[in-house]
Amino acid sequence: MKRFLIAGMALTTLASVAVAQSFREPTFPATLNNGQPIELTYWSWVPNMDKQAALFTQKYPNVKIKVENLGGGQSGTYPKLQTAIKAGSGGPDVAQVEFGYIPFFASTGGLVDIGKLLPANARSFFPAWTWAQVSPDGKSVFGVPQDTGPFAMIYRKDIFDKYGVKVPTTWDEYAAAGKALYDKSGGKVKIGNFFSTFAPWFTALVWAGGGQMWSVEGDGYKQTLNNAVSKQVANYWGDLIKKGYVSTLPAFSADFWNAVSAGQVATSMEAAWGTGSFAGSLAKNPGEGALYRVAPLPQWKKGQRLTTGNWGGSTAVVTKQAKNPQVAATFALWLMTSKTSLVAGWNGAGLFPAATSGLGLPELAEPSRDPAKFFGGQNVAAIYGQASKSVNTNFAWSPWAPTVDASFQKQMDRAVKGEITFEAAIDAWQEETVAKAKADGYNVK
Amino acid sequence: MKERSIIPYLFLAPFMLAFFLFFVAPVLYSVYLSFLIKKRTGTFGVATDVFGGFSNYIRAFNDSDFLASFGHIVVFGIIQIPIMLALAAIIALILDQVTGPLGRFFRSAIYIPYTIPSVIAGLLWGFLYSRNLSPVNYALTALGQEPFNFLSPLPVLLFSIGNIVTWTWTGYNAITLYANLQTISRELYEAAKVDGATGWHVIRYIKLPLMRPALLLTFIFSIIGTMQIFSEPFVLRGIGFIPINITPNTYLYQIAAQDANYSYAAALAIIVAVVTFAFSGFFLRMVNRSNV
């Protein structure tokens, strides 16, 4: 028995040596917590995260990870996380937080600055822009980048084929295709869906167009939600909604998935992890996946260099309630940089690795595993990889993200109902959010 | 002698302890919180709570979203509470007449909605209200009509929420009223019959006046319950946009659980409590006066 174990360990070591040649990952300690048993609680809403985290226990048998899924971000995990931070107890050791919410949670004072707990070269395993997002002040490090959400377009190939419409590559073509699908289907098929209850979705489109919403000026912030790109994007979609080419079903609702599945929505602008959502939500219908494909995000100008935005993308933060911050930080780093974990994250949830080495993993292109398998074997990682390299990397966030989201929903609802124009809604969004942030004590212009 | 005087307090102690820990202490803590404001330094600094006097209260009375939430709930209450209580009273009167297994069956059946957790109820109703999946809209589309939007505009949304609340609480109130009816001495009815009273006379001149205390109780409870509506609109968010200030409590949730501004939320909570108290007190007084 013992001999088997030794042989097994030898094999594992050999395997990791072989991998190390093509894949760069940090050096991890041989033991954690002096080999004493410890259990970490990890709050994450990534599908199949329990399986991915269990791989860490295979490496360090004394560290157990309890994964708890409390629901997506702002509508699930965040309210509970910040309540636990305020209460000073009941929180997890490690938690999933999106890039855009790092400043918000940093300002609650509940996160550990893990800069000193990670190896000195930790940042070298990530693209500079993702590291800038977890270290907004350039000094403290509040999280380890997990995945990015480069934006691309998921579309129903069968619908475009059926009506003989070309898959659009620019927004002009997209609008024309919208009209064609609408006319040819008698209004049944909408080309896309506007996620009027998800500010980060809209933000990604503005991001793709080069718009900047927040910047630091002195010891205060400047917010420009109503920048020119923002208005251009809002007017463009508002026009399509008015004409009936685009629906406004709430994102991730049963209504939305039902309409997509029924062929009533021909495209959806989705982040890389959206491929996992599609595979997860629609795989129940046999053969349906083969109908979907991914194409680069439509561009404003024909033939321009591809530029795109980012929706979500998450990090793992360590809370001040962590039993052993060192173990927690090591777990977070391992989860986001080790090959074993990154492959599991891609296959289990379409997590597009933030780690630089992760982008080149051949496993991401494997057509026999999800999410590629769901998309008819298409190499979706290649499209998102290209998108990832085309993300405007200077994008910064504000700490009042929840206010931004709530106000966006309110103003967009008015615009969708036709009470105000989309452009006016964007102005109202800016105005309302600045007023609220000021009332909450932020120095913002 | 001395020992004797301590004994009642010893018996009371467990209650008083729990009462202080779980009722008085949180209220006092909220009052304390409500006087704090956030002070932030730099752009990424951790916010600290400092004493801010009445600034949270001043902010609340200038917060149009918060004030509007009271408007919503008052309109809601004026329409929903009378409908629900009238239904409950009618059901109670009917149950009071029906005896035997059928009566027992309906007594239980009418109570069932109340036993279903409001989140589950909200999800079930959410399905009925959803744009594409609702059976109602399915039928409408099959007939060539546009699907009906149950969540907008605001009056429709309030009506949709009112539906859920009425469905949940009518049975509960009916049973309360029914229990009250059961305590009325049957001899009164016989005496009335001897005097030539019809069924309607019995209801109008005996049952309804004697139901008054129970009706008043359910009425006050309904006012308090209405002020606290939260889970129904909250769960409906999954199927579409629900204004965050549809009720005072959903707005409070946004401030506390989303914006993490606990002190402002505490001030709002205290205002909601005072308003609820005032409303119930006002009605209690009005009814008592007309009694004399």
PDB file of N, CA and C in Angstrom, chain A residues 74-75 78-79 82-83 86 103-104 106-109 136-137 197 216 218-221 248-250 253-255 258-259 264 397 399 402-403 406 409-410 413 417 432 436 439-442, chain B residues 29 33 38-40 42-47 49 59 63 65 130-134 149 151-154 234 237-242 244 251 253-262 264:
ATOM      1  N   GLN A  74     -24.394  40.848  -7.147  1.00  0.00           N
ATOM      2  CA  GLN A  74     -25.205  41.855  -6.507  1.00  0.00           C
ATOM      3  C   GLN A  74     -26.567  41.305  -6.068  1.00  0.00           C
ATOM      4  N   SER A  75     -27.078  40.309  -6.761  1.00  0.00           N
ATOM      5  CA  SER A  75     -28.387  39.791  -6.359  1.00  0.00           C
ATOM      6  C   SER A  75     -28.252  38.582  -5.447  1.00  0.00           C
ATOM      7  N   TYR A  78     -23.119  39.373  -2.764  1.00  0.00           N
ATOM      8  CA  TYR A  78     -22.611  40.629  -2.187  1.00  0.00           C
ATOM      9  C   TYR A  78     -23.356  41.113  -0.946  1.00  0.00           C
ATOM     10  N   PRO A  79     -24.713  41.163  -1.001  1.00  0.00           N
ATOM     11  CA  PRO A  79     -25.399  41.628   0.207  1.00  0.00           C
ATOM     12  C   PRO A  79     -25.010  40.809   1.434  1.00  0.00           C
ATOM     13  N   GLN A  82     -21.221  41.642   2.494  1.00  0.00           N
ATOM     14  CA  GLN A  82     -20.960  42.886   3.213  1.00  0.00           C
ATOM     15  C   GLN A  82     -21.687  42.936   4.541  1.00  0.00           C
ATOM     16  N   THR A  83     -22.797  42.191   4.654  1.00  0.00           N
ATOM     17  CA  THR A  83     -23.449  42.103   5.956  1.00  0.00           C
ATOM     18  C   THR A  83     -22.539  41.363   6.932  1.00  0.00           C
ATOM     19  N   LYS A  86     -19.770  43.643   7.981  1.00  0.00           N
ATOM     20  CA  LYS A  86     -20.249  44.617   8.960  1.00  0.00           C
ATOM     21  C   LYS A  86     -20.421  43.949  10.325  1.00  0.00           C
ATOM     22  N   PRO A 103     -13.208  47.953  -5.561  1.00  0.00           N
ATOM     23  CA  PRO A 103     -13.120  49.209  -4.797  1.00  0.00           C
ATOM     24  C   PRO A 103     -14.205  49.302  -3.723  1.00  0.00           C
ATOM     25  N   PHE A 104     -15.408  48.821  -4.053  1.00  0.00           N
ATOM     26  CA  PHE A 104     -16.511  48.868  -3.092  1.00  0.00           C
ATOM     27  C   PHE A 104     -16.176  48.049  -1.838  1.00  0.00           C
ATOM     28  N   ALA A 106     -13.239  46.981  -0.886  1.00  0.00           N
ATOM     29  CA  ALA A 106     -12.043  47.503  -0.216  1.00  0.00           C
ATOM     30  C   ALA A 106     -12.456  48.615   0.749  1.00  0.00           C
ATOM     31  N   SER A 107     -13.440  49.413   0.346  1.00  0.00           N
ATOM     32  CA  SER A 107     -13.835  50.544   1.189  1.00  0.00           C
ATOM     33  C   SER A 107     -14.621  50.103   2.421  1.00  0.00           C
ATOM     34  N   THR A 108     -15.085  48.851   2.457  1.00  0.00           N
ATOM     35  CA  THR A 108     -15.759  48.372   3.668  1.00  0.00           C
ATOM     36  C   THR A 108     -14.742  47.986   4.735  1.00  0.00           C
ATOM     37  N   GLY A 109     -13.481  47.842   4.336  1.00  0.00           N
ATOM     38  CA  GLY A 109     -12.453  47.483   5.304  1.00  0.00           C
ATOM     39  C   GLY A 109     -12.463  46.014   5.686  1.00  0.00           C
ATOM     40  N   PRO A 136      -6.205  48.611  -7.002  1.00  0.00           N
ATOM     41  CA  PRO A 136      -6.588  49.893  -7.608  1.00  0.00           C
ATOM     42  C   PRO A 136      -5.701  51.061  -7.183  1.00  0.00           C
ATOM     43  N   ASP A 137      -5.109  51.000  -5.971  1.00  0.00           N
ATOM     44  CA  ASP A 137      -4.262  52.118  -5.547  1.00  0.00           C
ATOM     45  C   ASP A 137      -2.788  51.845  -5.848  1.00  0.00           C
ATOM     46  N   THR A 197     -31.580  45.464 -17.112  1.00  0.00           N
ATOM     47  CA  THR A 197     -31.421  45.365 -15.661  1.00  0.00           C
ATOM     48  C   THR A 197     -29.979  45.036 -15.268  1.00  0.00           C
ATOM     49  N   VAL A 216      -9.790  58.701 -11.406  1.00  0.00           N
ATOM     50  CA  VAL A 216      -9.366  59.309 -10.149  1.00  0.00           C
ATOM     51  C   VAL A 216      -8.740  60.653 -10.465  1.00  0.00           C
ATOM     52  N   GLY A 218      -7.012  63.668  -8.307  1.00  0.00           N
ATOM     53  CA  GLY A 218      -6.581  64.110  -6.989  1.00  0.00           C
ATOM     54  C   GLY A 218      -7.016  63.091  -5.950  1.00  0.00           C
ATOM     55  N   ASP A 219      -7.657  63.558  -4.887  1.00  0.00           N
ATOM     56  CA  ASP A 219      -8.139  62.585  -3.908  1.00  0.00           C
ATOM     57  C   ASP A 219      -9.643  62.380  -4.065  1.00  0.00           C
ATOM     58  N   GLY A 220     -10.121  62.576  -5.275  1.00  0.00           N
ATOM     59  CA  GLY A 220     -11.535  62.357  -5.527  1.00  0.00           C
ATOM     60  C   GLY A 220     -11.754  61.623  -6.842  1.00  0.00           C
ATOM     61  N   TYR A 221     -13.021  61.440  -7.181  1.00  0.00           N
ATOM     62  CA  TYR A 221     -13.367  60.728  -8.405  1.00  0.00           C
ATOM     63  C   TYR A 221     -14.039  61.667  -9.395  1.00  0.00           C
ATOM     64  N   THR A 248     -36.298  43.177 -24.623  1.00  0.00           N
ATOM     65  CA  THR A 248     -35.730  43.662 -23.361  1.00  0.00           C
ATOM     66  C   THR A 248     -36.060  42.691 -22.231  1.00  0.00           C
ATOM     67  N   LEU A 249     -35.831  41.413 -22.482  1.00  0.00           N
ATOM     68  CA  LEU A 249     -36.108  40.423 -21.446  1.00  0.00           C
ATOM     69  C   LEU A 249     -35.035  40.522 -20.365  1.00  0.00           C
ATOM     70  N   PRO A 250     -35.426  40.332 -19.094  1.00  0.00           N
ATOM     71  CA  PRO A 250     -34.413  40.423 -18.041  1.00  0.00           C
ATOM     72  C   PRO A 250     -33.370  39.306 -18.174  1.00  0.00           C
ATOM     73  N   SER A 253     -33.225  35.363 -16.818  1.00  0.00           N
ATOM     74  CA  SER A 253     -34.533  34.939 -16.327  1.00  0.00           C
ATOM     75  C   SER A 253     -35.009  33.742 -17.146  1.00  0.00           C
ATOM     76  N   ALA A 254     -35.992  33.046 -16.607  1.00  0.00           N
ATOM     77  CA  ALA A 254     -36.563  31.914 -17.338  1.00  0.00           C
ATOM     78  C   ALA A 254     -37.118  32.387 -18.674  1.00  0.00           C
ATOM     79  N   ASP A 255     -37.702  33.598 -18.660  1.00  0.00           N
ATOM     80  CA  ASP A 255     -38.229  34.192 -19.888  1.00  0.00           C
ATOM     81  C   ASP A 255     -37.153  34.308 -20.963  1.00  0.00           C
ATOM     82  N   ASN A 258     -35.976  30.895 -22.240  1.00  0.00           N
ATOM     83  CA  ASN A 258     -37.052  30.321 -23.020  1.00  0.00           C
ATOM     84  C   ASN A 258     -37.097  30.922 -24.423  1.00  0.00           C
ATOM     85  N   ALA A 259     -36.956  32.252 -24.483  1.00  0.00           N
ATOM     86  CA  ALA A 259     -37.008  32.935 -25.780  1.00  0.00           C
ATOM     87  C   ALA A 259     -35.808  32.551 -26.643  1.00  0.00           C
ATOM     88  N   GLN A 264     -36.309  32.941 -30.623  1.00  0.00           N
ATOM     89  CA  GLN A 264     -36.852  34.297 -30.746  1.00  0.00           C
ATOM     90  C   GLN A 264     -35.785  35.375 -30.573  1.00  0.00           C
ATOM     91  N   TRP A 397     -12.890  51.537 -12.010  1.00  0.00           N
ATOM     92  CA  TRP A 397     -14.225  51.473 -11.404  1.00  0.00           C
ATOM     93  C   TRP A 397     -14.341  52.436 -10.240  1.00  0.00           C
ATOM     94  N   PRO A 399     -16.169  52.960  -6.171  1.00  0.00           N
ATOM     95  CA  PRO A 399     -16.622  52.131  -5.041  1.00  0.00           C
ATOM     96  C   PRO A 399     -18.133  52.168  -4.820  1.00  0.00           C
ATOM     97  N   PRO A 402     -22.956  49.506  -6.408  1.00  0.00           N
ATOM     98  CA  PRO A 402     -24.360  49.123  -6.216  1.00  0.00           C
ATOM     99  C   PRO A 402     -25.320  50.253  -6.584  1.00  0.00           C
ATOM    100  N   THR A 403     -24.936  51.486  -6.268  1.00  0.00           N
ATOM    101  CA  THR A 403     -25.765  52.640  -6.601  1.00  0.00           C
ATOM    102  C   THR A 403     -25.878  52.795  -8.116  1.00  0.00           C
ATOM    103  N   ALA A 406     -28.330  50.135  -9.443  1.00  0.00           N
ATOM    104  CA  ALA A 406     -29.734  50.398  -9.109  1.00  0.00           C
ATOM    105  C   ALA A 406     -30.286  51.539  -9.959  1.00  0.00           C
ATOM    106  N   GLN A 409     -30.935  50.550 -13.674  1.00  0.00           N
ATOM    107  CA  GLN A 409     -32.178  49.800 -13.870  1.00  0.00           C
ATOM    108  C   GLN A 409     -33.381  50.731 -13.902  1.00  0.00           C
ATOM    109  N   LYS A 410     -33.371  51.676 -12.968  1.00  0.00           N
ATOM    110  CA  LYS A 410     -34.496  52.597 -12.849  1.00  0.00           C
ATOM    111  C   LYS A 410     -34.626  53.464 -14.108  1.00  0.00           C
ATOM    112  N   ASP A 413     -35.493  51.494 -17.314  1.00  0.00           N
ATOM    113  CA  ASP A 413     -36.891  51.079 -17.326  1.00  0.00           C
ATOM    114  C   ASP A 413     -37.764  52.207 -17.886  1.00  0.00           C
ATOM    115  N   LYS A 417     -39.805  51.995 -21.509  1.00  0.00           N
ATOM    116  CA  LYS A 417     -41.245  52.260 -21.557  1.00  0.00           C
ATOM    117  C   LYS A 417     -41.587  53.475 -22.408  1.00  0.00           C
ATOM    118  N   GLU A 432     -28.198  61.158 -11.047  1.00  0.00           N
ATOM    119  CA  GLU A 432     -28.699  60.509  -9.844  1.00  0.00           C
ATOM    120  C   GLU A 432     -27.567  59.828  -9.083  1.00  0.00           C
ATOM    121  N   LYS A 436     -26.168  60.568  -5.267  1.00  0.00           N
ATOM    122  CA  LYS A 436     -26.210  59.549  -4.203  1.00  0.00           C
ATOM    123  C   LYS A 436     -24.818  59.276  -3.643  1.00  0.00           C
ATOM    124  N   ALA A 439     -23.936  61.990  -1.316  1.00  0.00           N
ATOM    125  CA  ALA A 439     -24.653  61.860  -0.049  1.00  0.00           C
ATOM    126  C   ALA A 439     -24.047  60.758   0.812  1.00  0.00           C
ATOM    127  N   ASP A 440     -23.431  59.759   0.164  1.00  0.00           N
ATOM    128  CA  ASP A 440     -22.799  58.673   0.911  1.00  0.00           C
ATOM    129  C   ASP A 440     -21.364  59.014   1.302  1.00  0.00           C
ATOM    130  N   GLY A 441     -20.969  60.237   1.084  1.00  0.00           N
ATOM    131  CA  GLY A 441     -19.679  60.690   1.586  1.00  0.00           C
ATOM    132  C   GLY A 441     -18.522  60.579   0.610  1.00  0.00           C
ATOM    133  N   TYR A 442     -18.784  60.262  -0.659  1.00  0.00           N
ATOM    134  CA  TYR A 442     -17.688  60.163  -1.621  1.00  0.00           C
ATOM    135  C   TYR A 442     -17.371  61.542  -2.186  1.00  0.00           C
TER     136      TYR A 442
ATOM    137  N   TYR B  29     -29.515  49.912  19.377  1.00  0.00           N
ATOM    138  CA  TYR B  29     -28.357  49.923  18.475  1.00  0.00           C
ATOM    139  C   TYR B  29     -28.697  50.670  17.179  1.00  0.00           C
ATOM    140  N   LEU B  33     -26.901  53.796  15.606  1.00  0.00           N
ATOM    141  CA  LEU B  33     -26.375  53.777  14.237  1.00  0.00           C
ATOM    142  C   LEU B  33     -26.884  54.958  13.422  1.00  0.00           C
ATOM    143  N   LYS B  38     -20.823  58.361   7.221  1.00  0.00           N
ATOM    144  CA  LYS B  38     -19.560  57.823   6.728  1.00  0.00           C
ATOM    145  C   LYS B  38     -18.583  58.956   6.443  1.00  0.00           C
ATOM    146  N   LYS B  39     -17.372  58.745   6.899  1.00  0.00           N
ATOM    147  CA  LYS B  39     -16.314  59.693   6.562  1.00  0.00           C
ATOM    148  C   LYS B  39     -15.278  58.917   5.746  1.00  0.00           C
ATOM    149  N   ARG B  40     -14.958  59.451   4.564  1.00  0.00           N
ATOM    150  CA  ARG B  40     -14.020  58.756   3.695  1.00  0.00           C
ATOM    151  C   ARG B  40     -12.799  59.624   3.467  1.00  0.00           C
ATOM    152  N   GLY B  42      -9.364  59.998   0.990  1.00  0.00           N
ATOM    153  CA  GLY B  42      -8.725  59.540  -0.239  1.00  0.00           C
ATOM    154  C   GLY B  42      -9.711  58.774  -1.086  1.00  0.00           C
ATOM    155  N   THR B  43      -9.223  58.062  -2.078  1.00  0.00           N
ATOM    156  CA  THR B  43     -10.120  57.401  -2.998  1.00  0.00           C
ATOM    157  C   THR B  43     -10.357  55.939  -2.646  1.00  0.00           C
ATOM    158  N   PHE B  44      -9.370  55.285  -2.050  1.00  0.00           N
ATOM    159  CA  PHE B  44      -9.544  53.864  -1.759  1.00  0.00           C
ATOM    160  C   PHE B  44      -9.486  53.566  -0.273  1.00  0.00           C
ATOM    161  N   GLY B  45      -9.577  54.623   0.529  1.00  0.00           N
ATOM    162  CA  GLY B  45      -9.498  54.438   1.965  1.00  0.00           C
ATOM    163  C   GLY B  45     -10.726  53.734   2.516  1.00  0.00           C
ATOM    164  N   VAL B  46     -10.557  53.137   3.700  1.00  0.00           N
ATOM    165  CA  VAL B  46     -11.663  52.495   4.373  1.00  0.00           C
ATOM    166  C   VAL B  46     -12.506  53.582   5.032  1.00  0.00           C
ATOM    167  N   ALA B  47     -13.832  53.483   4.840  1.00  0.00           N
ATOM    168  CA  ALA B  47     -14.719  54.488   5.409  1.00  0.00           C
ATOM    169  C   ALA B  47     -14.847  54.276   6.906  1.00  0.00           C
ATOM    170  N   ASP B  49     -17.045  55.464  10.509  1.00  0.00           N
ATOM    171  CA  ASP B  49     -18.314  56.041  10.941  1.00  0.00           C
ATOM    172  C   ASP B  49     -18.040  57.129  11.962  1.00  0.00           C
ATOM    173  N   ARG B  59     -31.535  63.891   5.524  1.00  0.00           N
ATOM    174  CA  ARG B  59     -31.416  63.292   4.201  1.00  0.00           C
ATOM    175  C   ARG B  59     -32.679  62.506   3.853  1.00  0.00           C
ATOM    176  N   ASP B  63     -35.249  62.714   0.623  1.00  0.00           N
ATOM    177  CA  ASP B  63     -34.997  61.613  -0.300  1.00  0.00           C
ATOM    178  C   ASP B  63     -36.303  61.276  -1.024  1.00  0.00           C
ATOM    179  N   ASP B  65     -37.043  59.265  -3.368  1.00  0.00           N
ATOM    180  CA  ASP B  65     -37.314  57.837  -3.551  1.00  0.00           C
ATOM    181  C   ASP B  65     -37.954  57.244  -2.299  1.00  0.00           C
ATOM    182  N   SER B 130     -44.945  36.072 -15.483  1.00  0.00           N
ATOM    183  CA  SER B 130     -43.817  36.282 -16.388  1.00  0.00           C
ATOM    184  C   SER B 130     -44.305  36.522 -17.813  1.00  0.00           C
ATOM    185  N   ARG B 131     -43.463  37.223 -18.566  1.00  0.00           N
ATOM    186  CA  ARG B 131     -43.906  37.748 -19.847  1.00  0.00           C
ATOM    187  C   ARG B 131     -44.241  36.656 -20.860  1.00  0.00           C
ATOM    188  N   ASN B 132     -43.358  35.678 -20.988  1.00  0.00           N
ATOM    189  CA  ASN B 132     -43.576  34.648 -22.008  1.00  0.00           C
ATOM    190  C   ASN B 132     -44.161  33.372 -21.451  1.00  0.00           C
ATOM    191  N   LEU B 133     -43.824  33.066 -20.186  1.00  0.00           N
ATOM    192  CA  LEU B 133     -44.162  31.744 -19.665  1.00  0.00           C
ATOM    193  C   LEU B 133     -45.496  31.722 -18.946  1.00  0.00           C
ATOM    194  N   SER B 134     -46.057  32.880 -18.637  1.00  0.00           N
ATOM    195  CA  SER B 134     -47.318  32.912 -17.919  1.00  0.00           C
ATOM    196  C   SER B 134     -48.422  32.232 -18.717  1.00  0.00           C
ATOM    197  N   ASN B 149     -48.350  42.884 -19.456  1.00  0.00           N
ATOM    198  CA  ASN B 149     -47.222  43.122 -18.560  1.00  0.00           C
ATOM    199  C   ASN B 149     -47.738  43.316 -17.132  1.00  0.00           C
ATOM    200  N   LEU B 151     -46.003  43.710 -14.498  1.00  0.00           N
ATOM    201  CA  LEU B 151     -45.081  44.441 -13.619  1.00  0.00           C
ATOM    202  C   LEU B 151     -45.049  45.939 -13.887  1.00  0.00           C
ATOM    203  N   SER B 152     -45.818  46.384 -14.855  1.00  0.00           N
ATOM    204  CA  SER B 152     -45.724  47.783 -15.215  1.00  0.00           C
ATOM    205  C   SER B 152     -47.001  48.203 -15.937  1.00  0.00           C
ATOM    206  N   PRO B 153     -47.452  49.459 -15.842  1.00  0.00           N
ATOM    207  CA  PRO B 153     -46.924  50.525 -14.985  1.00  0.00           C
ATOM    208  C   PRO B 153     -47.185  50.278 -13.500  1.00  0.00           C
ATOM    209  N   LEU B 154     -46.804  51.256 -12.711  1.00  0.00           N
ATOM    210  CA  LEU B 154     -46.816  51.089 -11.262  1.00  0.00           C
ATOM    211  C   LEU B 154     -48.143  50.589 -10.679  1.00  0.00           C
ATOM    212  N   PHE B 234     -39.664  41.650  -3.793  1.00  0.00           N
ATOM    213  CA  PHE B 234     -38.252  41.285  -3.898  1.00  0.00           C
ATOM    214  C   PHE B 234     -38.073  40.045  -4.774  1.00  0.00           C
ATOM    215  N   ARG B 237     -38.411  40.417  -8.578  1.00  0.00           N
ATOM    216  CA  ARG B 237     -37.328  41.038  -9.340  1.00  0.00           C
ATOM    217  C   ARG B 237     -36.719  40.075 -10.355  1.00  0.00           C
ATOM    218  N   GLY B 238     -36.821  38.778 -10.034  1.00  0.00           N
ATOM    219  CA  GLY B 238     -36.243  37.787 -10.936  1.00  0.00           C
ATOM    220  C   GLY B 238     -36.895  37.777 -12.307  1.00  0.00           C
ATOM    221  N   ILE B 239     -38.118  38.291 -12.422  1.00  0.00           N
ATOM    222  CA  ILE B 239     -38.792  38.223 -13.719  1.00  0.00           C
ATOM    223  C   ILE B 239     -38.856  39.570 -14.415  1.00  0.00           C
ATOM    224  N   GLY B 240     -38.345  40.603 -13.797  1.00  0.00           N
ATOM    225  CA  GLY B 240     -38.334  41.888 -14.469  1.00  0.00           C
ATOM    226  C   GLY B 240     -38.006  43.012 -13.520  1.00  0.00           C
ATOM    227  N   PHE B 241     -38.021  44.237 -14.052  1.00  0.00           N
ATOM    228  CA  PHE B 241     -37.650  45.378 -13.230  1.00  0.00           C
ATOM    229  C   PHE B 241     -38.736  45.707 -12.218  1.00  0.00           C
ATOM    230  N   ILE B 242     -38.349  45.795 -10.954  1.00  0.00           N
ATOM    231  CA  ILE B 242     -39.239  46.243  -9.890  1.00  0.00           C
ATOM    232  C   ILE B 242     -38.570  47.468  -9.274  1.00  0.00           C
ATOM    233  N   ILE B 244     -36.927  49.904  -6.926  1.00  0.00           N
ATOM    234  CA  ILE B 244     -36.317  49.537  -5.645  1.00  0.00           C
ATOM    235  C   ILE B 244     -37.065  50.186  -4.488  1.00  0.00           C
ATOM    236  N   TYR B 251     -36.664  49.585  -0.261  1.00  0.00           N
ATOM    237  CA  TYR B 251     -35.719  50.689  -0.374  1.00  0.00           C
ATOM    238  C   TYR B 251     -34.666  50.612   0.731  1.00  0.00           C
ATOM    239  N   TYR B 253     -33.677  47.959   2.100  1.00  0.00           N
ATOM    240  CA  TYR B 253     -32.779  46.856   1.747  1.00  0.00           C
ATOM    241  C   TYR B 253     -31.681  47.350   0.815  1.00  0.00           C
ATOM    242  N   GLN B 254     -32.076  48.156  -0.167  1.00  0.00           N
ATOM    243  CA  GLN B 254     -31.089  48.699  -1.106  1.00  0.00           C
ATOM    244  C   GLN B 254     -30.014  49.484  -0.352  1.00  0.00           C
ATOM    245  N   ILE B 255     -30.448  50.316   0.577  1.00  0.00           N
ATOM    246  CA  ILE B 255     -29.498  51.163   1.296  1.00  0.00           C
ATOM    247  C   ILE B 255     -28.580  50.326   2.196  1.00  0.00           C
ATOM    248  N   ALA B 256     -29.163  49.359   2.887  1.00  0.00           N
ATOM    249  CA  ALA B 256     -28.362  48.580   3.840  1.00  0.00           C
ATOM    250  C   ALA B 256     -27.566  47.490   3.138  1.00  0.00           C
ATOM    251  N   ALA B 257     -28.266  46.613   2.433  1.00  0.00           N
ATOM    252  CA  ALA B 257     -27.613  45.403   1.938  1.00  0.00           C
ATOM    253  C   ALA B 257     -26.888  45.605   0.616  1.00  0.00           C
ATOM    254  N   GLN B 258     -27.224  46.670  -0.132  1.00  0.00           N
ATOM    255  CA  GLN B 258     -26.516  46.879  -1.391  1.00  0.00           C
ATOM    256  C   GLN B 258     -25.499  48.004  -1.253  1.00  0.00           C
ATOM    257  N   ASP B 259     -25.976  49.175  -0.817  1.00  0.00           N
ATOM    258  CA  ASP B 259     -25.064  50.315  -0.716  1.00  0.00           C
ATOM    259  C   ASP B 259     -24.190  50.269   0.533  1.00  0.00           C
ATOM    260  N   ALA B 260     -24.481  49.346   1.444  1.00  0.00           N
ATOM    261  CA  ALA B 260     -23.707  49.190   2.685  1.00  0.00           C
ATOM    262  C   ALA B 260     -23.725  50.442   3.550  1.00  0.00           C
ATOM    263  N   ASN B 261     -24.797  51.245   3.444  1.00  0.00           N
ATOM    264  CA  ASN B 261     -24.894  52.422   4.297  1.00  0.00           C
ATOM    265  C   ASN B 261     -25.835  52.104   5.467  1.00  0.00           C
ATOM    266  N   TYR B 262     -25.291  51.415   6.457  1.00  0.00           N
ATOM    267  CA  TYR B 262     -26.130  50.895   7.536  1.00  0.00           C
ATOM    268  C   TYR B 262     -26.711  52.010   8.397  1.00  0.00           C
ATOM    269  N   TYR B 264     -27.594  55.118   7.499  1.00  0.00           N
ATOM    270  CA  TYR B 264     -28.732  55.746   6.835  1.00  0.00           C
ATOM    271  C   TYR B 264     -29.927  54.792   6.858  1.00  0.00           C
TER     272      TYR B 264
END
